[in-house]
JSON list of C-alpha atoms in Angstrom, two decimals:
[
{"chain": "A", "resi": 1, "resn": "ASP", "atom": "CA", "xyz": [-11.52, 10.75, -2.12]},
{"chain": "A", "resi": 2, "resn": "GLY", "atom": "CA", "xyz": [-10.75, 9.37, 1.34]},
{"chain": "A", "resi": 3, "resn": "GLY", "atom": "CA", "xyz": [-9.17, 12.61, 2.44]},
{"chain": "A", "resi": 4, "resn": "ILE", "atom": "CA", "xyz": [-6.23, 12.40, 0.09]},
{"chain": "A", "resi": 5, "resn": "THR", "atom": "CA", "xyz": [-5.91, 13.59, -3.49]},
{"chain": "A", "resi": 6, "resn": "GLN", "atom": "CA", "xyz": [-3.29, 13.11, -6.16]},
{"chain": "A", "resi": 7, "resn": "SER", "atom": "CA", "xyz": [-2.80, 14.96, -9.40]},
{"chain": "A", "resi": 8, "resn": "PRO", "atom": "CA", "xyz": [-2.55, 14.58, -12.24]},
{"chain": "A", "resi": 9, "resn": "LYS", "atom": "CA", "xyz": [-4.18, 11.22, -12.85]},
{"chain": "A", "resi": 10, "resn": "TYR", "atom": "CA", "xyz": [-2.04, 10.61, -15.93]},
{"chain": "A", "resi": 11, "resn": "LEU", "atom": "CA", "xyz": [1.32, 12.18, -16.67]},
{"chain": "A", "resi": 12, "resn": "PHE", "atom": "CA", "xyz": [3.62, 11.85, -19.64]},
{"chain": "A", "resi": 13, "resn": "ARG", "atom": "CA", "xyz": [7.29, 12.71, -19.43]},
{"chain": "A", "resi": 14, "resn": "LYS", "atom": "CA", "xyz": [9.94, 13.04, -22.05]},
{"chain": "A", "resi": 15, "resn": "GLU", "atom": "CA", "xyz": [13.38, 11.64, -21.52]},
{"chain": "A", "resi": 16, "resn": "GLY", "atom": "CA", "xyz": [15.54, 13.97, -19.42]},
{"chain": "A", "resi": 17, "resn": "GLN", "atom": "CA", "xyz": [12.65, 15.89, -17.87]},
{"chain": "A", "resi": 18, "resn": "ASN", "atom": "CA", "xyz": [11.86, 16.30, -14.20]},
{"chain": "A", "resi": 19, "resn": "VAL", "atom": "CA", "xyz": [8.20, 16.01, -13.25]},
{"chain": "A", "resi": 20, "resn": "THR", "atom": "CA", "xyz": [6.41, 16.66, -9.98]},
{"chain": "A", "resi": 21, "resn": "LEU", "atom": "CA", "xyz": [3.47, 14.64, -8.69]},
{"chain": "A", "resi": 22, "resn": "SER", "atom": "CA", "xyz": [1.11, 16.30, -6.27]},
{"chain": "A", "resi": 23, "resn": "CYS", "atom": "CA", "xyz": [-0.28, 14.74, -3.08]},
{"chain": "A", "resi": 24, "resn": "GLU", "atom": "CA", "xyz": [-2.58, 16.63, -0.71]},
{"chain": "A", "resi": 25, "resn": "GLN", "atom": "CA", "xyz": [-4.46, 15.49, 2.39]},
{"chain": "A", "resi": 26, "resn": "ASN", "atom": "CA", "xyz": [-7.06, 17.36, 4.42]},
{"chain": "A", "resi": 27, "resn": "LEU", "atom": "CA", "xyz": [-7.33, 15.19, 7.53]},
{"chain": "A", "resi": 28, "resn": "ASN", "atom": "CA", "xyz": [-4.46, 16.70, 9.49]},
{"chain": "A", "resi": 29, "resn": "HIS", "atom": "CA", "xyz": [-2.56, 13.42, 9.48]},
{"chain": "A", "resi": 30, "resn": "ASP", "atom": "CA", "xyz": [1.08, 13.53, 10.45]},
{"chain": "A", "resi": 31, "resn": "ALA", "atom": "CA", "xyz": [2.50, 10.80, 8.22]},
{"chain": "A", "resi": 32, "resn": "MET", "atom": "CA", "xyz": [2.59, 10.63, 4.44]},
{"chain": "A", "resi": 33, "resn": "TYR", "atom": "CA", "xyz": [4.15, 8.12, 2.08]},
{"chain": "A", "resi": 34, "resn": "TRP", "atom": "CA", "xyz": [5.05, 7.64, -1.57]},
{"chain": "A", "resi": 35, "resn": "TYR", "atom": "CA", "xyz": [5.01, 4.23, -3.21]},
{"chain": "A", "resi": 36, "resn": "ARG", "atom": "CA", "xyz": [5.72, 2.96, -6.67]},
{"chain": "A", "resi": 37, "resn": "GLN", "atom": "CA", "xyz": [3.85, 0.00, -8.19]},
{"chain": "A", "resi": 38, "resn": "ASP", "atom": "CA", "xyz": [4.96, -1.82, -11.31]},
{"chain": "A", "resi": 39, "resn": "PRO", "atom": "CA", "xyz": [2.73, -4.34, -13.13]},
{"chain": "A", "resi": 40, "resn": "GLY", "atom": "CA", "xyz": [2.34, -7.54, -11.15]},
{"chain": "A", "resi": 41, "resn": "GLN", "atom": "CA", "xyz": [4.43, -6.15, -8.32]},
{"chain": "A", "resi": 42, "resn": "GLY", "atom": "CA", "xyz": [3.77, -5.10, -4.79]},
{"chain": "A", "resi": 43, "resn": "LEU", "atom": "CA", "xyz": [4.19, -1.60, -3.48]},
{"chain": "A", "resi": 44, "resn": "ARG", "atom": "CA", "xyz": [7.70, -0.29, -2.98]},
{"chain": "A", "resi": 45, "resn": "LEU", "atom": "CA", "xyz": [8.33, 2.61, -0.64]},
{"chain": "A", "resi": 46, "resn": "ILE", "atom": "CA", "xyz": [10.08, 5.62, -2.15]},
{"chain": "A", "resi": 47, "resn": "TYR", "atom": "CA", "xyz": [9.97, 8.24, 0.62]},
{"chain": "A", "resi": 48, "resn": "TYR", "atom": "CA", "xyz": [8.03, 8.85, 3.80]},
{"chain": "A", "resi": 49, "resn": "SER", "atom": "CA", "xyz": [7.50, 11.74, 6.14]},
{"chain": "A", "resi": 50, "resn": "GLN", "atom": "CA", "xyz": [6.30, 11.52, 9.73]},
{"chain": "A", "resi": 51, "resn": "ILE", "atom": "CA", "xyz": [6.37, 15.22, 10.48]},
{"chain": "A", "resi": 52, "resn": "VAL", "atom": "CA", "xyz": [6.53, 18.55, 8.69]},
{"chain": "A", "resi": 53, "resn": "ASN", "atom": "CA", "xyz": [9.99, 19.52, 7.43]},
{"chain": "A", "resi": 54, "resn": "ASP", "atom": "CA", "xyz": [11.30, 15.99, 7.84]},
{"chain": "A", "resi": 55, "resn": "PHE", "atom": "CA", "xyz": [11.34, 13.01, 5.51]},
{"chain": "A", "resi": 56, "resn": "GLN", "atom": "CA", "xyz": [13.21, 9.75, 5.13]},
{"chain": "A", "resi": 57, "resn": "LYS", "atom": "CA", "xyz": [14.31, 7.60, 2.21]},
{"chain": "A", "resi": 58, "resn": "GLY", "atom": "CA", "xyz": [12.48, 4.37, 1.59]},
{"chain": "A", "resi": 59, "resn": "ASP", "atom": "CA", "xyz": [13.71, 1.34, -0.29]},
{"chain": "A", "resi": 60, "resn": "ILE", "atom": "CA", "xyz": [13.97, 2.91, -3.75]},
{"chain": "A", "resi": 61, "resn": "ALA", "atom": "CA", "xyz": [14.67, 6.64, -3.25]},
{"chain": "A", "resi": 62, "resn": "GLU", "atom": "CA", "xyz": [17.31, 7.00, -5.96]},
{"chain": "A", "resi": 63, "resn": "GLY", "atom": "CA", "xyz": [16.16, 9.34, -8.71]},
{"chain": "A", "resi": 64, "resn": "TYR", "atom": "CA", "xyz": [13.35, 10.83, -6.61]},
{"chain": "A", "resi": 65, "resn": "SER", "atom": "CA", "xyz": [13.05, 13.82, -4.31]},
{"chain": "A", "resi": 66, "resn": "VAL", "atom": "CA", "xyz": [10.35, 15.09, -1.95]},
{"chain": "A", "resi": 67, "resn": "SER", "atom": "CA", "xyz": [9.54, 18.02, 0.28]},
{"chain": "A", "resi": 68, "resn": "ARG", "atom": "CA", "xyz": [7.23, 18.44, 3.28]},
{"chain": "A", "resi": 69, "resn": "GLU", "atom": "CA", "xyz": [6.93, 22.16, 3.85]},
{"chain": "A", "resi": 70, "resn": "LYS", "atom": "CA", "xyz": [3.27, 21.92, 4.86]},
{"chain": "A", "resi": 71, "resn": "LYS", "atom": "CA", "xyz": [1.49, 19.20, 6.78]},
{"chain": "A", "resi": 72, "resn": "GLU", "atom": "CA", "xyz": [-1.11, 18.71, 4.07]},
{"chain": "A", "resi": 73, "resn": "SER", "atom": "CA", "xyz": [1.25, 18.47, 1.11]},
{"chain": "A", "resi": 74, "resn": "PHE", "atom": "CA", "xyz": [3.92, 15.93, 0.15]},
{"chain": "A", "resi": 75, "resn": "PRO", "atom": "CA", "xyz": [4.96, 16.38, -3.51]},
{"chain": "A", "resi": 76, "resn": "LEU", "atom": "CA", "xyz": [7.20, 13.89, -5.26]},
{"chain": "A", "resi": 77, "resn": "THR", "atom": "CA", "xyz": [9.63, 14.89, -8.01]},
{"chain": "A", "resi": 78, "resn": "VAL", "atom": "CA", "xyz": [10.74, 12.24, -10.45]},
{"chain": "A", "resi": 79, "resn": "THR", "atom": "CA", "xyz": [14.10, 13.41, -11.71]},
{"chain": "A", "resi": 80, "resn": "SER", "atom": "CA", "xyz": [15.91, 12.59, -14.92]},
{"chain": "A", "resi": 81, "resn": "ALA", "atom": "CA", "xyz": [18.21, 10.40, -12.83]},
{"chain": "A", "resi": 82, "resn": "GLN", "atom": "CA", "xyz": [15.41, 7.86, -12.43]},
{"chain": "A", "resi": 83, "resn": "LYS", "atom": "CA", "xyz": [16.18, 5.44, -15.23]},
{"chain": "A", "resi": 84, "resn": "ASN", "atom": "CA", "xyz": [12.88, 3.60, -15.39]},
{"chain": "A", "resi": 85, "resn": "PRO", "atom": "CA", "xyz": [10.17, 5.95, -14.11]},
{"chain": "A", "resi": 86, "resn": "THR", "atom": "CA", "xyz": [7.16, 4.49, -15.92]},
{"chain": "A", "resi": 87, "resn": "ALA", "atom": "CA", "xyz": [4.94, 3.19, -13.11]},
{"chain": "A", "resi": 88, "resn": "PHE", "atom": "CA", "xyz": [1.84, 3.79, -11.01]},
{"chain": "A", "resi": 89, "resn": "TYR", "atom": "CA", "xyz": [2.65, 6.18, -8.16]},
{"chain": "A", "resi": 90, "resn": "LEU", "atom": "CA", "xyz": [0.63, 6.04, -4.96]},
{"chain": "A", "resi": 91, "resn": "CYS", "atom": "CA", "xyz": [0.57, 8.48, -2.09]},
{"chain": "A", "resi": 92, "resn": "ALA", "atom": "CA", "xyz": [-0.73, 7.43, 1.30]},
{"chain": "A", "resi": 93, "resn": "ARG", "atom": "CA", "xyz": [-1.51, 9.01, 4.65]},
{"chain": "A", "resi": 94, "resn": "SER", "atom": "CA", "xyz": [-1.65, 7.71, 8.19]},
{"chain": "A", "resi": 95, "resn": "LEU", "atom": "CA", "xyz": [-2.51, 9.31, 11.50]},
{"chain": "A", "resi": 96, "resn": "GLY", "atom": "CA", "xyz": [1.04, 8.80, 12.67]},
{"chain": "A", "resi": 97, "resn": "ALA", "atom": "CA", "xyz": [3.61, 6.11, 13.20]},
{"chain": "A", "resi": 98, "resn": "GLY", "atom": "CA", "xyz": [3.14, 5.52, 16.89]},
{"chain": "A", "resi": 99, "resn": "GLY", "atom": "CA", "xyz": [1.76, 2.02, 16.83]},
{"chain": "A", "resi": 100, "resn": "GLN", "atom": "CA", "xyz": [-1.53, 0.20, 16.71]},
{"chain": "A", "resi": 101, "resn": "GLY", "atom": "CA", "xyz": [-4.17, 2.06, 14.82]},
{"chain": "A", "resi": 102, "resn": "THR", "atom": "CA", "xyz": [-2.04, 5.07, 13.97]},
{"chain": "A", "resi": 103, "resn": "ASP", "atom": "CA", "xyz": [-0.12, 3.18, 11.30]},
{"chain": "A", "resi": 104, "resn": "THR", "atom": "CA", "xyz": [-3.14, 2.34, 9.14]},
{"chain": "A", "resi": 105, "resn": "GLN", "atom": "CA", "xyz": [-2.46, 3.77, 5.71]},
{"chain": "A", "resi": 106, "resn": "TYR", "atom": "CA", "xyz": [-5.04, 5.14, 3.30]},
{"chain": "A", "resi": 107, "resn": "PHE", "atom": "CA", "xyz": [-4.20, 5.67, -0.34]},
{"chain": "A", "resi": 108, "resn": "GLY", "atom": "CA", "xyz": [-4.90, 8.38, -2.84]},
{"chain": "A", "resi": 109, "resn": "PRO", "atom": "CA", "xyz": [-6.17, 7.53, -6.32]},
{"chain": "A", "resi": 110, "resn": "GLY", "atom": "CA", "xyz": [-2.67, 7.40, -7.83]},
{"chain": "A", "resi": 111, "resn": "THR", "atom": "CA", "xyz": [-0.82, 8.97, -10.73]},
{"chain": "A", "resi": 112, "resn": "ARG", "atom": "CA", "xyz": [0.15, 6.89, -13.74]},
{"chain": "A", "resi": 113, "resn": "LEU", "atom": "CA", "xyz": [3.44, 8.16, -15.17]},
{"chain": "A", "resi": 114, "resn": "THR", "atom": "CA", "xyz": [4.58, 7.20, -18.64]},
{"chain": "A", "resi": 115, "resn": "VAL", "atom": "CA", "xyz": [7.92, 8.11, -20.18]},
{"chain": "A", "resi": 116, "resn": "LEU", "atom": "CA", "xyz": [7.69, 8.80, -23.89]},
{"chain": "B", "resi": 1, "resn": "GLN", "atom": "CA", "xyz": [15.46, -9.74, 4.91]},
{"chain": "B", "resi": 2, "resn": "LYS", "atom": "CA", "xyz": [11.96, -8.39, 5.17]},
{"chain": "B", "resi": 3, "resn": "GLU", "atom": "CA", "xyz": [9.43, -10.56, 3.42]},
{"chain": "B", "resi": 4, "resn": "VAL", "atom": "CA", "xyz": [5.70, -10.76, 3.10]},
{"chain": "B", "resi": 5, "resn": "GLU", "atom": "CA", "xyz": [4.71, -13.66, 0.91]},
{"chain": "B", "resi": 6, "resn": "GLN", "atom": "CA", "xyz": [1.46, -14.27, -0.91]},
{"chain": "B", "resi": 7, "resn": "ASN", "atom": "CA", "xyz": [0.44, -16.76, -3.55]},
{"chain": "B", "resi": 8, "resn": "SER", "atom": "CA", "xyz": [0.13, -14.69, -6.72]},
{"chain": "B", "resi": 9, "resn": "GLY", "atom": "CA", "xyz": [-2.81, -16.73, -8.02]},
{"chain": "B", "resi": 10, "resn": "PRO", "atom": "CA", "xyz": [-5.00, -16.36, -9.84]},
{"chain": "B", "resi": 11, "resn": "LEU", "atom": "CA", "xyz": [-7.35, -17.90, -7.33]},
{"chain": "B", "resi": 12, "resn": "SER", "atom": "CA", "xyz": [-10.61, -18.78, -8.99]},
{"chain": "B", "resi": 13, "resn": "VAL", "atom": "CA", "xyz": [-13.75, -19.52, -6.99]},
{"chain": "B", "resi": 14, "resn": "PRO", "atom": "CA", "xyz": [-17.41, -19.86, -8.03]},
{"chain": "B", "resi": 15, "resn": "GLU", "atom": "CA", "xyz": [-19.93, -17.26, -6.97]},
{"chain": "B", "resi": 16, "resn": "GLY", "atom": "CA", "xyz": [-21.23, -17.93, -3.47]},
{"chain": "B", "resi": 17, "resn": "ALA", "atom": "CA", "xyz": [-18.18, -19.91, -2.37]},
{"chain": "B", "resi": 18, "resn": "ILE", "atom": "CA", "xyz": [-15.64, -19.01, 0.32]},
{"chain": "B", "resi": 19, "resn": "ALA", "atom": "CA", "xyz": [-12.41, -17.50, -0.96]},
{"chain": "B", "resi": 20, "resn": "SER", "atom": "CA", "xyz": [-9.36, -18.05, 1.24]},
{"chain": "B", "resi": 21, "resn": "LEU", "atom": "CA", "xyz": [-6.35, -15.79, 0.83]},
{"chain": "B", "resi": 22, "resn": "ASN", "atom": "CA", "xyz": [-3.13, -16.45, 2.70]},
{"chain": "B", "resi": 23, "resn": "CYS", "atom": "CA", "xyz": [-0.09, -14.44, 3.71]},
{"chain": "B", "resi": 24, "resn": "THR", "atom": "CA", "xyz": [3.08, -15.27, 5.62]},
{"chain": "B", "resi": 25, "resn": "TYR", "atom": "CA", "xyz": [5.59, -12.83, 7.03]},
{"chain": "B", "resi": 26, "resn": "SER", "atom": "CA", "xyz": [9.16, -13.23, 8.11]},
{"chain": "B", "resi": 27, "resn": "ASP", "atom": "CA", "xyz": [9.56, -11.04, 11.18]},
{"chain": "B", "resi": 28, "resn": "ARG", "atom": "CA", "xyz": [8.17, -12.11, 14.54]},
{"chain": "B", "resi": 29, "resn": "VAL", "atom": "CA", "xyz": [7.99, -8.62, 16.02]},
{"chain": "B", "resi": 30, "resn": "SER", "atom": "CA", "xyz": [5.40, -7.40, 13.50]},
{"chain": "B", "resi": 31, "resn": "GLN", "atom": "CA", "xyz": [2.40, -6.00, 15.34]},
{"chain": "B", "resi": 32, "resn": "SER", "atom": "CA", "xyz": [-0.07, -4.72, 12.77]},
{"chain": "B", "resi": 33, "resn": "PHE", "atom": "CA", "xyz": [-1.54, -6.57, 9.81]},
{"chain": "B", "resi": 34, "resn": "PHE", "atom": "CA", "xyz": [-3.69, -5.28, 6.99]},
{"chain": "B", "resi": 35, "resn": "TRP", "atom": "CA", "xyz": [-5.61, -6.49, 3.99]},
{"chain": "B", "resi": 36, "resn": "TYR", "atom": "CA", "xyz": [-6.16, -4.19, 1.03]},
{"chain": "B", "resi": 37, "resn": "ARG", "atom": "CA", "xyz": [-8.24, -4.76, -2.08]},
{"chain": "B", "resi": 38, "resn": "GLN", "atom": "CA", "xyz": [-7.04, -3.33, -5.39]},
{"chain": "B", "resi": 39, "resn": "TYR", "atom": "CA", "xyz": [-9.17, -3.31, -8.49]},
{"chain": "B", "resi": 40, "resn": "SER", "atom": "CA", "xyz": [-7.36, -3.21, -11.82]},
{"chain": "B", "resi": 41, "resn": "GLY", "atom": "CA", "xyz": [-6.07, 0.28, -12.52]},
{"chain": "B", "resi": 42, "resn": "LYS", "atom": "CA", "xyz": [-7.16, 1.61, -9.13]},
{"chain": "B", "resi": 43, "resn": "SER", "atom": "CA", "xyz": [-5.43, 2.32, -5.84]},
{"chain": "B", "resi": 44, "resn": "PRO", "atom": "CA", "xyz": [-5.57, -0.07, -2.86]},
{"chain": "B", "resi": 45, "resn": "GLU", "atom": "CA", "xyz": [-8.44, 0.31, -0.42]},
{"chain": "B", "resi": 46, "resn": "LEU", "atom": "CA", "xyz": [-8.33, -0.94, 3.14]},
{"chain": "B", "resi": 47, "resn": "ILE", "atom": "CA", "xyz": [-10.55, -3.93, 3.90]},
{"chain": "B", "resi": 48, "resn": "MET", "atom": "CA", "xyz": [-9.44, -4.91, 7.38]},
{"chain": "B", "resi": 49, "resn": "SER", "atom": "CA", "xyz": [-6.79, -4.49, 9.99]},
{"chain": "B", "resi": 50, "resn": "ILE", "atom": "CA", "xyz": [-5.97, -7.03, 12.68]},
{"chain": "B", "resi": 51, "resn": "TYR", "atom": "CA", "xyz": [-3.63, -6.80, 15.64]},
{"chain": "B", "resi": 52, "resn": "SER", "atom": "CA", "xyz": [-4.38, -9.75, 17.94]},
{"chain": "B", "resi": 53, "resn": "ASN", "atom": "CA", "xyz": [-4.29, -13.50, 17.45]},
{"chain": "B", "resi": 54, "resn": "GLY", "atom": "CA", "xyz": [-7.58, -15.01, 16.39]},
{"chain": "B", "resi": 55, "resn": "ASP", "atom": "CA", "xyz": [-10.38, -13.99, 14.09]},
{"chain": "B", "resi": 56, "resn": "LYS", "atom": "CA", "xyz": [-11.84, -10.61, 13.26]},
{"chain": "B", "resi": 57, "resn": "GLU", "atom": "CA", "xyz": [-15.06, -10.43, 11.31]},
{"chain": "B", "resi": 58, "resn": "ASP", "atom": "CA", "xyz": [-16.50, -7.56, 9.28]},
{"chain": "B", "resi": 59, "resn": "GLY", "atom": "CA", "xyz": [-19.49, -8.45, 7.16]},
{"chain": "B", "resi": 60, "resn": "ARG", "atom": "CA", "xyz": [-18.49, -11.10, 4.65]},
{"chain": "B", "resi": 61, "resn": "PHE", "atom": "CA", "xyz": [-14.80, -10.71, 5.48]},
{"chain": "B", "resi": 62, "resn": "THR", "atom": "CA", "xyz": [-12.91, -12.51, 8.24]},
{"chain": "B", "resi": 63, "resn": "ALA", "atom": "CA", "xyz": [-9.25, -11.91, 8.97]},
{"chain": "B", "resi": 64, "resn": "GLN", "atom": "CA", "xyz": [-7.34, -14.57, 10.88]},
{"chain": "B", "resi": 65, "resn": "LEU", "atom": "CA", "xyz": [-4.01, -13.99, 12.60]},
{"chain": "B", "resi": 66, "resn": "ASN", "atom": "CA", "xyz": [-1.60, -16.54, 14.03]},
{"chain": "B", "resi": 67, "resn": "LYS", "atom": "CA", "xyz": [1.53, -14.81, 15.25]},
{"chain": "B", "resi": 68, "resn": "ALA", "atom": "CA", "xyz": [3.21, -18.05, 16.35]},
{"chain": "B", "resi": 69, "resn": "SER", "atom": "CA", "xyz": [3.01, -19.37, 12.80]},
{"chain": "B", "resi": 70, "resn": "GLN", "atom": "CA", "xyz": [3.57, -15.90, 11.29]},
{"chain": "B", "resi": 71, "resn": "TYR", "atom": "CA", "xyz": [0.48, -16.30, 9.20]},
{"chain": "B", "resi": 72, "resn": "VAL", "atom": "CA", "xyz": [-2.45, -14.06, 8.40]},
{"chain": "B", "resi": 73, "resn": "SER", "atom": "CA", "xyz": [-5.39, -14.93, 6.18]},
{"chain": "B", "resi": 74, "resn": "LEU", "atom": "CA", "xyz": [-8.51, -13.37, 4.73]},
{"chain": "B", "resi": 75, "resn": "LEU", "atom": "CA", "xyz": [-11.71, -15.29, 4.18]},
{"chain": "B", "resi": 76, "resn": "ILE", "atom": "CA", "xyz": [-14.42, -13.92, 1.92]},
{"chain": "B", "resi": 77, "resn": "ARG", "atom": "CA", "xyz": [-17.76, -15.62, 2.41]},
{"chain": "B", "resi": 78, "resn": "ASP", "atom": "CA", "xyz": [-20.48, -15.70, -0.25]},
{"chain": "B", "resi": 79, "resn": "SER", "atom": "CA", "xyz": [-17.99, -14.47, -2.85]},
{"chain": "B", "resi": 80, "resn": "GLN", "atom": "CA", "xyz": [-19.40, -12.16, -5.52]},
{"chain": "B", "resi": 81, "resn": "PRO", "atom": "CA", "xyz": [-18.06, -11.28, -8.98]},
{"chain": "B", "resi": 82, "resn": "SER", "atom": "CA", "xyz": [-17.50, -7.77, -7.60]},
{"chain": "B", "resi": 83, "resn": "ASP", "atom": "CA", "xyz": [-14.92, -9.26, -5.22]},
{"chain": "B", "resi": 84, "resn": "SER", "atom": "CA", "xyz": [-12.71, -10.03, -8.22]},
{"chain": "B", "resi": 85, "resn": "ALA", "atom": "CA", "xyz": [-9.56, -8.00, -7.55]},
{"chain": "B", "resi": 86, "resn": "THR", "atom": "CA", "xyz": [-6.02, -8.29, -6.28]},
{"chain": "B", "resi": 87, "resn": "TYR", "atom": "CA", "xyz": [-5.74, -8.58, -2.51]},
{"chain": "B", "resi": 88, "resn": "LEU", "atom": "CA", "xyz": [-2.63, -7.15, -0.86]},
{"chain": "B", "resi": 89, "resn": "CYS", "atom": "CA", "xyz": [-1.38, -8.24, 2.53]},
{"chain": "B", "resi": 90, "resn": "ALA", "atom": "CA", "xyz": [0.63, -5.67, 4.50]},
{"chain": "B", "resi": 91, "resn": "VAL", "atom": "CA", "xyz": [2.58, -5.98, 7.71]},
{"chain": "B", "resi": 92, "resn": "ASN", "atom": "CA", "xyz": [3.96, -3.24, 9.93]},
{"chain": "B", "resi": 93, "resn": "GLY", "atom": "CA", "xyz": [7.68, -3.10, 9.48]},
{"chain": "B", "resi": 94, "resn": "TRP", "atom": "CA", "xyz": [8.62, -2.65, 13.12]},
{"chain": "B", "resi": 95, "resn": "GLY", "atom": "CA", "xyz": [11.15, -5.42, 13.01]},
{"chain": "B", "resi": 96, "resn": "TYR", "atom": "CA", "xyz": [12.52, -4.71, 9.59]},
{"chain": "B", "resi": 97, "resn": "GLY", "atom": "CA", "xyz": [14.92, -1.95, 10.55]},
{"chain": "B", "resi": 98, "resn": "GLY", "atom": "CA", "xyz": [12.81, 0.91, 9.29]},
{"chain": "B", "resi": 99, "resn": "SER", "atom": "CA", "xyz": [10.28, 3.26, 10.75]},
{"chain": "B", "resi": 100, "resn": "GLN", "atom": "CA", "xyz": [7.70, 1.51, 12.87]},
{"chain": "B", "resi": 101, "resn": "GLY", "atom": "CA", "xyz": [4.98, 3.15, 10.84]},
{"chain": "B", "resi": 102, "resn": "ASN", "atom": "CA", "xyz": [6.05, 1.70, 7.54]},
{"chain": "B", "resi": 103, "resn": "LEU", "atom": "CA", "xyz": [4.16, -1.16, 5.98]},
{"chain": "B", "resi": 104, "resn": "ILE", "atom": "CA", "xyz": [5.72, -4.01, 4.05]},
{"chain": "B", "resi": 105, "resn": "PHE", "atom": "CA", "xyz": [3.46, -5.22, 1.24]},
{"chain": "B", "resi": 106, "resn": "GLY", "atom": "CA", "xyz": [3.16, -8.60, -0.38]},
{"chain": "B", "resi": 107, "resn": "LYS", "atom": "CA", "xyz": [2.83, -8.75, -4.15]},
{"chain": "B", "resi": 108, "resn": "GLY", "atom": "CA", "xyz": [-0.84, -9.63, -3.91]},
{"chain": "B", "resi": 109, "resn": "THR", "atom": "CA", "xyz": [-3.15, -12.50, -4.79]},
{"chain": "B", "resi": 110, "resn": "LYS", "atom": "CA", "xyz": [-5.43, -12.09, -7.78]},
{"chain": "B", "resi": 111, "resn": "LEU", "atom": "CA", "xyz": [-8.92, -13.38, -7.05]},
{"chain": "B", "resi": 112, "resn": "SER", "atom": "CA", "xyz": [-11.44, -14.21, -9.75]},
{"chain": "B", "resi": 113, "resn": "VAL", "atom": "CA", "xyz": [-15.03, -14.98, -8.77]},
{"chain": "B", "resi": 114, "resn": "LYS", "atom": "CA", "xyz": [-16.89, -16.74, -11.57]},
{"chain": "B", "resi": 115, "resn": "PRO", "atom": "CA", "xyz": [-20.67, -16.20, -11.93]}
]
């Protein structure tokens, strides 16, 4: 699994519901990231965290929330405020953000979210 | 405006040929460059990273970086049908106003290797 797991693999949400996507890593990496991928599109950064108890908004944070209470866990909540949440969600890890080599990102298997 | 540009393809090559994938980026201060392969329905997997001008070879893959021209490419020699995937170029976003650890991704080039 490359040291990073995501669950569930598939998730279905009804309109108006909040859902939480799990991301766990076991390599003691400092930095973790959440991306969204839509068909035929590149990856867009939702949130990132470079250290426990701290996280920053990415390019498309509206309608999403995260927490980083433990180094190994970085869950993403898709709230009802996210108007178009159907997408492929990818979590990634990197050793850190300190420059060459530490910024290499490795991805989990992804969660495919569908709004019913 | 941060930009990483790739030709969306599809790029079709016959089995055994060299596939050449190209990527341009807009910010001169970018320091780290990555190529990821993504099979349909799967997550991206790292193929290569490159940090210095010139070529870097790993098996059938060669990454080429030219910082003066803001250009990075990936060559796949002896292409196989199993290489058929979307290839994503990513650039460290140091100069894009965000965290230096963040990557900016292109939209990817779809490669099809015909038997």
